Amino acid sequence: MLIARLQALGLVVGPALFALSPLFWVDGHYGMVGGMLIAASTVPWVYGLVGEYGRLRPLVPRVAGLWLLLVQLGMFGTIAFGLQGFFEGVFGVADRAALDAFADYPPWGAAVLLLSGPVFPLALLSLGVLHWTTGLSPRWAAGLLCAAAVLFPLARLLRLDLLAVAADLLMLAAFCVLAWRSWPRG
């Protein structure tokens, strides 16, 4: 019961830390504090998502296993983007120079940022669809999660602070419902 409660807490703490990150953006970039918050948010968030895997596995075993793989790849990308923002801040490179430097390493830069980065929102969208179809949470909460999963990358691509805050708060609200639903009673 303790592990399930800690996992439920991870579903709130992870997205809450993540939701703070846009408040520290520097000209549309994560910066040191925002990047650190993103990277640090993945630890409790992944722990909570492993709990969601445990809830999904009896209902859709194969799909749940594939979804967990998406989560792991996506969190790798999330950590990479967080650390990129952190080191951009450390080295004072907050313009296109940081991303342009990856041009010297095309396959590696693509694997780290371009391929793994979009996987996290895809994993969140998949989680929303899985919750919608299995009934593990109310459909409105699953819909919130799907909406947040779509708005999340859009806000980052457009580098719109207010949209990022709105998307992250929407995601936090959805995960609060998931945490409540997964909290062991008794």
Short mmCIF file of C-alpha atoms in Angstrom, two decimals, residues 19-182:
data_model
loop_
_atom_site.label_atom_id
_atom_site.label_comp_id
_atom_site.label_asym_id
_atom_site.label_seq_id
_atom_site.Cartn_x
_atom_site.Cartn_y
_atom_site.Cartn_z
CA ALA A 19 4.55 22.89 -14.47
CA LEU A 20 6.86 25.29 -12.66
CA SER A 21 9.45 25.20 -15.45
CA PRO A 22 7.81 27.70 -17.87
CA LEU A 23 7.83 30.29 -15.08
CA PHE A 24 11.62 30.32 -15.41
CA TRP A 25 11.87 30.49 -19.21
CA VAL A 26 14.39 32.97 -20.56
CA ASP A 27 13.26 34.31 -23.94
CA GLY A 28 11.42 31.07 -24.72
CA HIS A 29 14.24 28.82 -23.49
CA TYR A 30 14.19 26.67 -20.37
CA GLY A 31 17.24 28.21 -18.75
CA MET A 32 19.09 26.76 -15.76
CA VAL A 33 16.22 26.64 -13.26
CA GLY A 34 13.57 25.57 -15.77
CA GLY A 35 15.85 22.89 -17.21
CA MET A 36 16.69 21.58 -13.75
CA LEU A 37 12.99 21.44 -12.83
CA ILE A 38 12.21 19.48 -15.99
CA ALA A 39 15.01 16.97 -15.43
CA ALA A 40 14.18 16.59 -11.72
CA SER A 41 10.45 16.16 -12.42
CA THR A 42 11.08 12.95 -14.33
CA VAL A 43 12.13 10.95 -11.25
CA PRO A 44 8.84 11.08 -9.31
CA TRP A 45 6.83 11.19 -12.54
CA VAL A 46 8.32 7.98 -13.90
CA TYR A 47 7.77 6.31 -10.55
CA GLY A 48 4.11 7.31 -10.72
CA LEU A 49 3.82 6.18 -14.33
CA VAL A 50 5.22 2.77 -13.39
CA GLY A 51 2.26 2.56 -11.01
CA GLU A 52 -0.06 3.38 -13.93
CA TYR A 53 1.58 0.54 -15.85
CA GLY A 54 0.68 -1.76 -12.96
CA ARG A 55 -2.95 -0.64 -13.17
CA LEU A 56 -3.08 -0.99 -16.97
CA ARG A 57 -1.28 -4.31 -17.26
CA PRO A 58 -4.14 -6.57 -16.10
CA LEU A 59 -6.52 -4.84 -18.52
CA VAL A 60 -4.33 -4.50 -21.63
CA PRO A 61 -1.08 -6.41 -21.00
CA ARG A 62 0.63 -6.08 -24.39
CA VAL A 63 -0.42 -2.50 -24.98
CA ALA A 64 0.63 -1.55 -21.45
CA GLY A 65 4.10 -2.98 -22.05
CA LEU A 66 4.49 -1.01 -25.28
CA TRP A 67 3.20 2.10 -23.54
CA LEU A 68 5.78 1.71 -20.75
CA LEU A 69 8.50 1.57 -23.41
CA LEU A 70 7.15 4.83 -24.85
CA VAL A 71 7.25 6.38 -21.39
CA GLN A 72 10.89 5.40 -20.91
CA LEU A 73 11.95 6.73 -24.31
CA GLY A 74 9.91 9.87 -23.76
CA MET A 75 11.41 10.54 -20.36
CA PHE A 76 14.87 10.15 -21.88
CA GLY A 77 13.95 12.95 -24.27
CA THR A 78 12.45 15.02 -21.45
CA ILE A 79 15.65 14.75 -19.43
CA ALA A 80 17.69 15.62 -22.54
CA PHE A 81 15.66 18.78 -23.17
CA GLY A 82 15.84 19.73 -19.51
CA LEU A 83 19.59 19.30 -19.40
CA GLN A 84 19.94 21.16 -22.69
CA GLY A 85 18.15 24.14 -21.11
CA PHE A 86 20.25 23.83 -17.97
CA PHE A 87 23.55 23.82 -19.88
CA GLU A 88 22.42 26.60 -22.22
CA GLY A 89 21.96 28.68 -19.09
CA VAL A 90 25.26 27.58 -17.57
CA PHE A 91 27.21 28.42 -20.72
CA GLY A 92 25.18 31.50 -21.61
CA VAL A 93 24.03 30.14 -24.98
CA ALA A 94 20.31 30.85 -25.21
CA ASP A 95 19.93 31.47 -28.91
CA ARG A 96 20.00 29.18 -31.97
CA ALA A 97 23.70 28.48 -31.39
CA ALA A 98 22.96 25.61 -29.00
CA LEU A 99 20.68 23.78 -31.44
CA ASP A 100 22.88 24.66 -34.42
CA ALA A 101 25.80 22.91 -32.68
CA PHE A 102 23.92 19.63 -33.10
CA ALA A 103 24.36 20.00 -36.88
CA ASP A 104 27.90 18.69 -36.44
CA TYR A 105 26.46 15.47 -34.99
CA PRO A 106 23.37 14.75 -37.11
CA PRO A 107 22.49 11.19 -36.12
CA TRP A 108 23.19 11.71 -32.43
CA GLY A 109 21.43 15.05 -32.14
CA ALA A 110 18.44 13.62 -33.98
CA ALA A 111 18.31 10.57 -31.73
CA VAL A 112 18.58 12.57 -28.52
CA LEU A 113 16.29 15.50 -29.28
CA LEU A 114 14.30 15.04 -32.46
CA LEU A 115 13.30 11.40 -32.03
CA SER A 116 13.01 10.98 -28.28
CA GLY A 117 11.56 14.44 -27.58
CA PRO A 118 8.17 13.94 -29.28
CA VAL A 119 7.78 10.48 -27.73
CA PHE A 120 6.87 11.88 -24.30
CA PRO A 121 3.75 13.73 -25.49
CA LEU A 122 2.88 10.62 -27.52
CA ALA A 123 3.16 8.51 -24.35
CA LEU A 124 0.88 10.96 -22.52
CA LEU A 125 -1.63 10.92 -25.36
CA SER A 126 -1.52 7.12 -25.33
CA LEU A 127 -2.10 7.11 -21.57
CA GLY A 128 -5.13 9.34 -22.04
CA VAL A 129 -6.52 7.01 -24.71
CA LEU A 130 -5.85 3.97 -22.51
CA HIS A 131 -7.65 5.57 -19.59
CA TRP A 132 -10.52 6.53 -21.89
CA THR A 133 -10.93 3.00 -23.25
CA THR A 134 -10.34 1.05 -20.02
CA GLY A 135 -12.35 3.33 -17.74
CA LEU A 136 -9.53 3.63 -15.19
CA SER A 137 -10.44 7.28 -14.86
CA PRO A 138 -13.43 9.39 -15.86
CA ARG A 139 -13.55 10.16 -19.55
CA TRP A 140 -13.36 13.88 -18.89
CA ALA A 141 -10.04 13.36 -17.08
CA ALA A 142 -8.73 11.17 -19.90
CA GLY A 143 -9.81 13.91 -22.31
CA LEU A 144 -7.93 16.52 -20.25
CA LEU A 145 -4.82 14.39 -20.46
CA CYS A 146 -5.20 14.02 -24.24
CA ALA A 147 -5.68 17.77 -24.64
CA ALA A 148 -2.63 18.49 -22.48
CA ALA A 149 -0.58 15.99 -24.51
CA VAL A 150 -1.44 17.90 -27.69
CA LEU A 151 -0.92 21.38 -26.21
CA PHE A 152 2.37 20.45 -24.52
CA PRO A 153 4.54 20.15 -27.66
CA LEU A 154 2.66 22.97 -29.39
CA ALA A 155 3.54 25.37 -26.58
CA ARG A 156 7.21 24.32 -26.75
CA LEU A 157 7.43 24.61 -30.52
CA LEU A 158 5.81 28.04 -30.54
CA ARG A 159 7.66 29.04 -27.34
CA LEU A 160 4.56 30.68 -25.91
CA ASP A 161 4.87 31.10 -22.15
CA LEU A 162 1.15 31.36 -21.42
CA LEU A 163 0.29 28.35 -23.57
CA ALA A 164 3.03 26.34 -21.85
CA VAL A 165 1.71 27.27 -18.41
CA ALA A 166 -1.86 26.44 -19.48
CA ALA A 167 -0.82 23.09 -21.01
CA ASP A 168 1.20 22.16 -17.93
CA LEU A 169 -1.59 23.11 -15.52
CA LEU A 170 -4.05 21.10 -17.61
CA MET A 171 -1.65 18.16 -17.42
CA LEU A 172 -1.26 18.61 -13.67
CA ALA A 173 -5.04 18.64 -13.23
CA ALA A 174 -5.39 15.43 -15.25
CA PHE A 175 -2.64 13.72 -13.27
CA CYS A 176 -4.20 14.80 -9.98
CA VAL A 177 -7.32 12.90 -11.02
CA LEU A 178 -5.24 9.86 -12.02
CA ALA A 179 -3.42 10.02 -8.67
CA TRP A 180 -6.71 10.24 -6.79
CA ARG A 181 -8.08 7.26 -8.71
CA SER A 182 -4.95 5.19 -8.05
#
